[in-house]
PDB file of C-alpha atoms in Angstrom:
ATOM      1  CA  UNK A   1      -0.125  -0.020   0.011  1.00  0.00           C
ATOM      2  CA  UNK A   2       1.308   3.418  -0.904  1.00  0.00           C
ATOM      3  CA  UNK A   3       1.927   5.716   1.942  1.00  0.00           C
ATOM      4  CA  UNK A   4       2.209   9.405   0.916  1.00  0.00           C
ATOM      5  CA  UNK A   5       4.416  11.651   2.923  1.00  0.00           C
ATOM      6  CA  UNK A   6       2.746  14.950   2.353  1.00  0.00           C
ATOM      7  CA  UNK A   7       5.492  16.882   4.151  1.00  0.00           C
ATOM      8  CA  UNK A   8       8.193  15.557   1.952  1.00  0.00           C
ATOM      9  CA  UNK A   9       6.041  16.030  -1.099  1.00  0.00           C
ATOM     10  CA  UNK A  10       5.399  19.719  -0.122  1.00  0.00           C
ATOM     11  CA  UNK A  11       9.171  20.400   0.318  1.00  0.00           C
ATOM     12  CA  UNK A  12       9.716  18.717  -3.080  1.00  0.00           C
ATOM     13  CA  UNK A  13       7.189  20.818  -4.832  1.00  0.00           C
ATOM     14  CA  UNK A  14       8.537  24.100  -3.253  1.00  0.00           C
ATOM     15  CA  UNK A  15      12.000  23.101  -4.339  1.00  0.00           C
ATOM     16  CA  UNK A  16      10.717  22.408  -7.859  1.00  0.00           C
ATOM     17  CA  UNK A  17       8.841  25.763  -8.151  1.00  0.00           C
ATOM     18  CA  UNK A  18      11.942  27.617  -6.864  1.00  0.00           C
ATOM     19  CA  UNK A  19      14.208  26.002  -9.538  1.00  0.00           C
ATOM     20  CA  UNK A  20      11.631  26.708 -12.125  1.00  0.00           C
ATOM     21  CA  UNK A  21      11.389  30.411 -11.280  1.00  0.00           C
ATOM     22  CA  UNK A  22      15.254  30.659 -11.108  1.00  0.00           C
ATOM     23  CA  UNK A  23      15.483  28.956 -14.504  1.00  0.00           C
ATOM     24  CA  UNK A  24      13.019  31.232 -16.116  1.00  0.00           C
ATOM     25  CA  UNK A  25      14.873  34.396 -14.889  1.00  0.00           C
ATOM     26  CA  UNK A  26      18.145  33.200 -16.416  1.00  0.00           C
ATOM     27  CA  UNK A  27      17.159  31.345 -19.566  1.00  0.00           C
ATOM     28  CA  UNK A  28      17.147  33.775 -22.512  1.00  0.00           C
ATOM     29  CA  UNK A  29      14.861  31.407 -24.452  1.00  0.00           C
ATOM     30  CA  UNK A  30      12.247  31.069 -21.839  1.00  0.00           C
ATOM     31  CA  UNK A  31      12.440  27.271 -22.290  1.00  0.00           C
ATOM     32  CA  UNK A  32      10.088  26.490 -19.429  1.00  0.00           C
ATOM     33  CA  UNK A  33       7.113  28.337 -20.849  1.00  0.00           C
ATOM     34  CA  UNK A  34       7.188  26.252 -24.041  1.00  0.00           C
ATOM     35  CA  UNK A  35       5.266  23.114 -24.084  1.00  0.00           C
ATOM     36  CA  UNK A  36       8.259  20.870 -24.366  1.00  0.00           C
ATOM     37  CA  UNK A  37       9.938  22.773 -21.449  1.00  0.00           C
ATOM     38  CA  UNK A  38       6.807  22.588 -19.306  1.00  0.00           C
ATOM     39  CA  UNK A  39       6.529  18.821 -19.967  1.00  0.00           C
ATOM     40  CA  UNK A  40      10.123  18.339 -19.054  1.00  0.00           C
ATOM     41  CA  UNK A  41       9.752  20.278 -15.881  1.00  0.00           C
ATOM     42  CA  UNK A  42       6.484  18.249 -14.878  1.00  0.00           C
ATOM     43  CA  UNK A  43       8.221  14.998 -15.438  1.00  0.00           C
ATOM     44  CA  UNK A  44      11.021  16.222 -13.230  1.00  0.00           C
ATOM     45  CA  UNK A  45       8.483  16.928 -10.559  1.00  0.00           C
ATOM     46  CA  UNK A  46       6.937  13.460 -10.897  1.00  0.00           C
ATOM     47  CA  UNK A  47      10.360  11.814 -10.701  1.00  0.00           C
ATOM     48  CA  UNK A  48      11.385  13.734  -7.538  1.00  0.00           C
ATOM     49  CA  UNK A  49       7.871  13.089  -5.979  1.00  0.00           C
ATOM     50  CA  UNK A  50       8.127   9.353  -6.213  1.00  0.00           C
ATOM     51  CA  UNK A  51      10.206   9.001  -3.067  1.00  0.00           C
ATOM     52  CA  UNK A  52       7.215  10.671  -1.089  1.00  0.00           C
ATOM     53  CA  UNK A  53       5.085   7.766  -2.097  1.00  0.00           C
ATOM     54  CA  UNK A  54       7.235   5.225  -0.455  1.00  0.00           C
ATOM     55  CA  UNK A  55       7.778   4.469   3.335  1.00  0.00           C
ATOM     56  CA  UNK A  56      11.529   3.622   3.211  1.00  0.00           C
ATOM     57  CA  UNK A  57      12.892   6.723   1.440  1.00  0.00           C
ATOM     58  CA  UNK A  58      11.314   9.363   3.810  1.00  0.00           C
ATOM     59  CA  UNK A  59      12.354   7.277   6.877  1.00  0.00           C
ATOM     60  CA  UNK A  60      15.953   7.138   5.302  1.00  0.00           C
ATOM     61  CA  UNK A  61      16.048  10.860   4.656  1.00  0.00           C
ATOM     62  CA  UNK A  62      14.564  11.645   8.177  1.00  0.00           C
ATOM     63  CA  UNK A  63      17.652   9.850   9.732  1.00  0.00           C
ATOM     64  CA  UNK A  64      20.092  12.421   8.072  1.00  0.00           C
ATOM     65  CA  UNK A  65      21.318  15.249  10.229  1.00  0.00           C
ATOM     66  CA  UNK A  66      19.715  18.627   9.225  1.00  0.00           C
ATOM     67  CA  UNK A  67      22.953  19.870   7.556  1.00  0.00           C
ATOM     68  CA  UNK A  68      23.135  16.684   5.370  1.00  0.00           C
ATOM     69  CA  UNK A  69      19.455  17.180   4.318  1.00  0.00           C
ATOM     70  CA  UNK A  70      20.289  20.801   3.425  1.00  0.00           C
ATOM     71  CA  UNK A  71      23.201  19.589   1.355  1.00  0.00           C
ATOM     72  CA  UNK A  72      21.072  16.929  -0.403  1.00  0.00           C
ATOM     73  CA  UNK A  73      18.446  19.551  -1.301  1.00  0.00           C
ATOM     74  CA  UNK A  74      21.048  21.930  -2.651  1.00  0.00           C
ATOM     75  CA  UNK A  75      22.515  19.130  -4.891  1.00  0.00           C
ATOM     76  CA  UNK A  76      18.923  18.260  -6.308  1.00  0.00           C
ATOM     77  CA  UNK A  77      18.278  21.969  -6.797  1.00  0.00           C
ATOM     78  CA  UNK A  78      21.566  22.340  -8.720  1.00  0.00           C
ATOM     79  CA  UNK A  79      20.804  19.275 -10.877  1.00  0.00           C
ATOM     80  CA  UNK A  80      17.355  20.494 -11.517  1.00  0.00           C
ATOM     81  CA  UNK A  81      18.185  24.071 -12.381  1.00  0.00           C
ATOM     82  CA  UNK A  82      21.069  23.009 -14.480  1.00  0.00           C
ATOM     83  CA  UNK A  83      18.607  20.802 -16.548  1.00  0.00           C
ATOM     84  CA  UNK A  84      15.910  23.530 -16.938  1.00  0.00           C
ATOM     85  CA  UNK A  85      18.126  26.487 -17.648  1.00  0.00           C
ATOM     86  CA  UNK A  86      20.322  26.982 -20.622  1.00  0.00           C
ATOM     87  CA  UNK A  87      20.288  26.330 -24.276  1.00  0.00           C
ATOM     88  CA  UNK A  88      17.503  24.167 -25.889  1.00  0.00           C
ATOM     89  CA  UNK A  89      19.836  21.953 -27.862  1.00  0.00           C
ATOM     90  CA  UNK A  90      21.407  20.783 -24.582  1.00  0.00           C
ATOM     91  CA  UNK A  91      18.258  18.947 -23.379  1.00  0.00           C
ATOM     92  CA  UNK A  92      19.058  15.536 -22.352  1.00  0.00           C
ATOM     93  CA  UNK A  93      16.308  14.523 -19.970  1.00  0.00           C
ATOM     94  CA  UNK A  94      16.457  12.902 -17.432  1.00  0.00           C
ATOM     95  CA  UNK A  95      20.289  13.593 -17.191  1.00  0.00           C
ATOM     96  CA  UNK A  96      21.868  16.831 -16.437  1.00  0.00           C
ATOM     97  CA  UNK A  97      22.989  19.022 -19.344  1.00  0.00           C
ATOM     98  CA  UNK A  98      26.425  18.021 -20.720  1.00  0.00           C
ATOM     99  CA  UNK A  99      28.300  21.321 -20.983  1.00  0.00           C
ATOM    100  CA  UNK A 100      31.782  20.055 -21.982  1.00  0.00           C
ATOM    101  CA  UNK A 101      31.221  21.656 -25.360  1.00  0.00           C
ATOM    102  CA  UNK A 102      29.718  24.965 -24.316  1.00  0.00           C
ATOM    103  CA  UNK A 103      27.069  26.818 -26.389  1.00  0.00           C
ATOM    104  CA  UNK A 104      29.450  29.821 -26.351  1.00  0.00           C
ATOM    105  CA  UNK A 105      32.089  27.998 -28.412  1.00  0.00           C
ATOM    106  CA  UNK A 106      30.742  28.300 -31.800  1.00  0.00           C
ATOM    107  CA  UNK A 107      32.516  26.519 -34.636  1.00  0.00           C
ATOM    108  CA  UNK A 108      33.782  28.922 -37.207  1.00  0.00           C
ATOM    109  CA  UNK A 109      36.504  27.549 -39.519  1.00  0.00           C
ATOM    110  CA  UNK A 110      37.696  24.073 -39.556  1.00  0.00           C
ATOM    111  CA  UNK A 111      41.221  23.237 -40.732  1.00  0.00           C
ATOM    112  CA  UNK A 112      42.675  19.862 -41.574  1.00  0.00           C
ATOM    113  CA  UNK A 113      45.325  18.397 -43.861  1.00  0.00           C
ATOM    114  CA  UNK A 114      45.387  15.863 -46.619  1.00  0.00           C
ATOM    115  CA  UNK A 115      48.481  14.139 -47.950  1.00  0.00           C
ATOM    116  CA  UNK A 116      48.272  13.906 -51.886  1.00  0.00           C
ATOM    117  CA  UNK A 117      50.564  12.001 -54.278  1.00  0.00           C
ATOM    118  CA  UNK A 118      51.001  13.073 -57.823  1.00  0.00           C
ATOM    119  CA  UNK A 119      51.582  10.387 -60.423  1.00  0.00           C
ATOM    120  CA  UNK A 120      53.325  10.678 -63.772  1.00  0.00           C
ATOM    121  CA  UNK A 121      49.988  10.709 -65.778  1.00  0.00           C
ATOM    122  CA  UNK A 122      48.634  13.605 -63.660  1.00  0.00           C
ATOM    123  CA  UNK A 123      46.398  11.707 -61.225  1.00  0.00           C
ATOM    124  CA  UNK A 124      46.182  12.583 -57.651  1.00  0.00           C
ATOM    125  CA  UNK A 125      46.094   9.950 -55.029  1.00  0.00           C
ATOM    126  CA  UNK A 126      45.171  10.569 -51.381  1.00  0.00           C
ATOM    127  CA  UNK A 127      47.795   9.085 -49.046  1.00  0.00           C
ATOM    128  CA  UNK A 128      47.080   7.760 -45.565  1.00  0.00           C
ATOM    129  CA  UNK A 129      50.300   8.030 -43.663  1.00  0.00           C
ATOM    130  CA  UNK A 130      49.072   5.741 -40.572  1.00  0.00           C
ATOM    131  CA  UNK A 131      48.282   2.917 -43.003  1.00  0.00           C
ATOM    132  CA  UNK A 132      51.692   3.235 -44.748  1.00  0.00           C
ATOM    133  CA  UNK A 133      53.330   3.285 -41.315  1.00  0.00           C
ATOM    134  CA  UNK A 134      51.181   1.144 -38.920  1.00  0.00           C
ATOM    135  CA  UNK A 135      53.468   2.081 -35.961  1.00  0.00           C
ATOM    136  CA  UNK A 136      52.679   5.847 -36.521  1.00  0.00           C
ATOM    137  CA  UNK A 137      49.299   6.937 -34.966  1.00  0.00           C
ATOM    138  CA  UNK A 138      47.066   9.780 -35.864  1.00  0.00           C
ATOM    139  CA  UNK A 139      48.534  11.862 -32.972  1.00  0.00           C
ATOM    140  CA  UNK A 140      51.917  11.820 -34.677  1.00  0.00           C
ATOM    141  CA  UNK A 141      50.455  12.938 -37.910  1.00  0.00           C
ATOM    142  CA  UNK A 142      48.723  15.703 -36.223  1.00  0.00           C
ATOM    143  CA  UNK A 143      52.086  16.830 -34.937  1.00  0.00           C
ATOM    144  CA  UNK A 144      53.393  16.871 -38.493  1.00  0.00           C
ATOM    145  CA  UNK A 145      50.439  19.130 -39.466  1.00  0.00           C
ATOM    146  CA  UNK A 146      51.183  21.400 -36.623  1.00  0.00           C
ATOM    147  CA  UNK A 147      54.826  21.522 -37.881  1.00  0.00           C
ATOM    148  CA  UNK A 148      53.639  22.659 -41.291  1.00  0.00           C
ATOM    149  CA  UNK A 149      51.463  25.320 -39.712  1.00  0.00           C
ATOM    150  CA  UNK A 150      54.346  26.603 -37.613  1.00  0.00           C
ATOM    151  CA  UNK A 151      56.771  26.590 -40.765  1.00  0.00           C
ATOM    152  CA  UNK A 152      54.378  28.130 -43.083  1.00  0.00           C
ATOM    153  CA  UNK A 153      54.048  27.800 -46.837  1.00  0.00           C
ATOM    154  CA  UNK A 154      56.807  26.345 -48.834  1.00  0.00           C
ATOM    155  CA  UNK A 155      56.913  29.443 -50.835  1.00  0.00           C
ATOM    156  CA  UNK A 156      57.907  31.687 -47.800  1.00  0.00           C
ATOM    157  CA  UNK A 157      60.778  29.173 -46.615  1.00  0.00           C
ATOM    158  CA  UNK A 158      64.342  29.727 -47.642  1.00  0.00           C
ATOM    159  CA  UNK A 159      65.691  26.817 -49.658  1.00  0.00           C
ATOM    160  CA  UNK A 160      68.712  26.782 -47.396  1.00  0.00           C
ATOM    161  CA  UNK A 161      66.611  26.702 -44.154  1.00  0.00           C
ATOM    162  CA  UNK A 162      67.129  23.759 -41.956  1.00  0.00           C
ATOM    163  CA  UNK A 163      65.292  22.401 -38.865  1.00  0.00           C
ATOM    164  CA  UNK A 164      61.574  22.190 -39.077  1.00  0.00           C
ATOM    165  CA  UNK A 165      61.452  22.695 -42.973  1.00  0.00           C
ATOM    166  CA  UNK A 166      63.952  20.021 -43.451  1.00  0.00           C
ATOM    167  CA  UNK A 167      62.044  17.610 -41.108  1.00  0.00           C
ATOM    168  CA  UNK A 168      58.867  18.289 -43.033  1.00  0.00           C
ATOM    169  CA  UNK A 169      60.563  17.608 -46.422  1.00  0.00           C
ATOM    170  CA  UNK A 170      61.919  14.400 -45.086  1.00  0.00           C
ATOM    171  CA  UNK A 171      58.610  13.213 -43.635  1.00  0.00           C
ATOM    172  CA  UNK A 172      56.806  13.943 -46.904  1.00  0.00           C
ATOM    173  CA  UNK A 173      59.449  12.301 -49.000  1.00  0.00           C
ATOM    174  CA  UNK A 174      59.285   9.168 -46.571  1.00  0.00           C
ATOM    175  CA  UNK A 175      55.507   9.001 -47.164  1.00  0.00           C
ATOM    176  CA  UNK A 176      55.836   8.951 -50.919  1.00  0.00           C
ATOM    177  CA  UNK A 177      58.541   6.471 -50.749  1.00  0.00           C
ATOM    178  CA  UNK A 178      56.624   4.077 -48.688  1.00  0.00           C
ATOM    179  CA  UNK A 179      53.635   4.324 -50.879  1.00  0.00           C
ATOM    180  CA  UNK A 180      55.807   3.488 -53.887  1.00  0.00           C
ATOM    181  CA  UNK A 181      57.151   0.567 -52.186  1.00  0.00           C
ATOM    182  CA  UNK A 182      53.779  -0.852 -51.234  1.00  0.00           C
ATOM    183  CA  UNK A 183      52.087   0.228 -54.472  1.00  0.00           C
ATOM    184  CA  UNK A 184      54.719  -0.367 -57.260  1.00  0.00           C
ATOM    185  CA  UNK A 185      52.068  -0.319 -59.970  1.00  0.00           C
ATOM    186  CA  UNK A 186      50.773   3.315 -58.953  1.00  0.00           C
ATOM    187  CA  UNK A 187      53.997   5.158 -57.913  1.00  0.00           C
ATOM    188  CA  UNK A 188      53.851   8.772 -57.140  1.00  0.00           C
ATOM    189  CA  UNK A 189      56.571  11.356 -58.208  1.00  0.00           C
ATOM    190  CA  UNK A 190      55.770  13.941 -55.467  1.00  0.00           C
ATOM    191  CA  UNK A 191      53.939  14.324 -52.293  1.00  0.00           C
ATOM    192  CA  UNK A 192      51.962  17.362 -51.404  1.00  0.00           C
ATOM    193  CA  UNK A 193      50.568  18.517 -47.975  1.00  0.00           C
ATOM    194  CA  UNK A 194      47.277  20.182 -48.669  1.00  0.00           C
ATOM    195  CA  UNK A 195      45.574  22.448 -46.130  1.00  0.00           C
ATOM    196  CA  UNK A 196      41.746  22.036 -46.294  1.00  0.00           C
ATOM    197  CA  UNK A 197      39.483  24.664 -44.727  1.00  0.00           C
ATOM    198  CA  UNK A 198      35.725  24.574 -44.241  1.00  0.00           C
ATOM    199  CA  UNK A 199      33.548  27.430 -42.951  1.00  0.00           C
ATOM    200  CA  UNK A 200      31.311  25.740 -40.616  1.00  0.00           C
ATOM    201  CA  UNK A 201      29.130  28.902 -40.223  1.00  0.00           C
ATOM    202  CA  UNK A 202      27.999  28.909 -43.841  1.00  0.00           C
ATOM    203  CA  UNK A 203      24.593  27.154 -44.683  1.00  0.00           C
ATOM    204  CA  UNK A 204      24.945  23.371 -45.401  1.00  0.00           C
ATOM    205  CA  UNK A 205      24.380  23.910 -49.142  1.00  0.00           C
ATOM    206  CA  UNK A 206      27.134  26.468 -49.327  1.00  0.00           C
ATOM    207  CA  UNK A 207      29.782  24.593 -47.452  1.00  0.00           C
ATOM    208  CA  UNK A 208      32.769  23.906 -49.630  1.00  0.00           C
ATOM    209  CA  UNK A 209      36.166  22.705 -48.671  1.00  0.00           C
ATOM    210  CA  UNK A 210      38.927  25.168 -49.878  1.00  0.00           C
ATOM    211  CA  UNK A 211      42.090  23.301 -50.649  1.00  0.00           C
ATOM    212  CA  UNK A 212      45.523  24.841 -50.759  1.00  0.00           C
ATOM    213  CA  UNK A 213      48.880  23.051 -51.404  1.00  0.00           C
ATOM    214  CA  UNK A 214      51.302  24.401 -48.929  1.00  0.00           C
ATOM    215  CA  UNK A 215      54.106  21.814 -49.341  1.00  0.00           C
ATOM    216  CA  UNK A 216      55.169  19.812 -52.343  1.00  0.00           C
ATOM    217  CA  UNK A 217      58.302  17.527 -52.296  1.00  0.00           C
ATOM    218  CA  UNK A 218      59.645  15.240 -54.977  1.00  0.00           C
ATOM    219  CA  UNK A 219      59.837  11.766 -53.771  1.00  0.00           C
ATOM    220  CA  UNK A 220      63.208  11.179 -55.676  1.00  0.00           C
ATOM    221  CA  UNK A 221      65.890  13.313 -54.244  1.00  0.00           C
ATOM    222  CA  UNK A 222      67.923  13.622 -51.175  1.00  0.00           C
ATOM    223  CA  UNK A 223      67.508  10.754 -48.595  1.00  0.00           C
TER     224      UNK A 223
END
């Protein structure tokens, strides 16, 4: 038989109203006054009210010291407030909103790199360095891309420069040579590092990847 603890239910309802009022004050989209927001809020009230319909939970809570009960109420209020306030795309009922990727961090321009090999007949082959070198993971290749960003386009680098530029040339040449070793029927004569940019703010129909060759190294040459 269900035994309703009216005192606990009253405190839960008061806590719910307080969180709803606070969420309405800070939510720029007035999420709670929409039908979806109101439904979500009522579902939360139902979930939080279920313990008041049992005998064990009220007795268990009553055994807590007052400071522990206040702390528990504060935690529940924070969870409820965090769910009802904020941006609509973050709704994940009945869990709290996941804010690792904050709504304030808007994607603008995505940048990534492709490795392209040029064959003698003018074809372009996309190379996959981690497949050519199984012991090299994608993190290492990201480091190579960062090296290209720090060094800059090949046209701005002195041919006599050493250090980063030389390491980048050697890495691209090694990628081409390994491809030729594994694919003797489709060898490449040069390897290019291509910077690809995509404007994520543009409408989906207008999103196009802009490609720019920043480094091109002949495979045959200095070791």
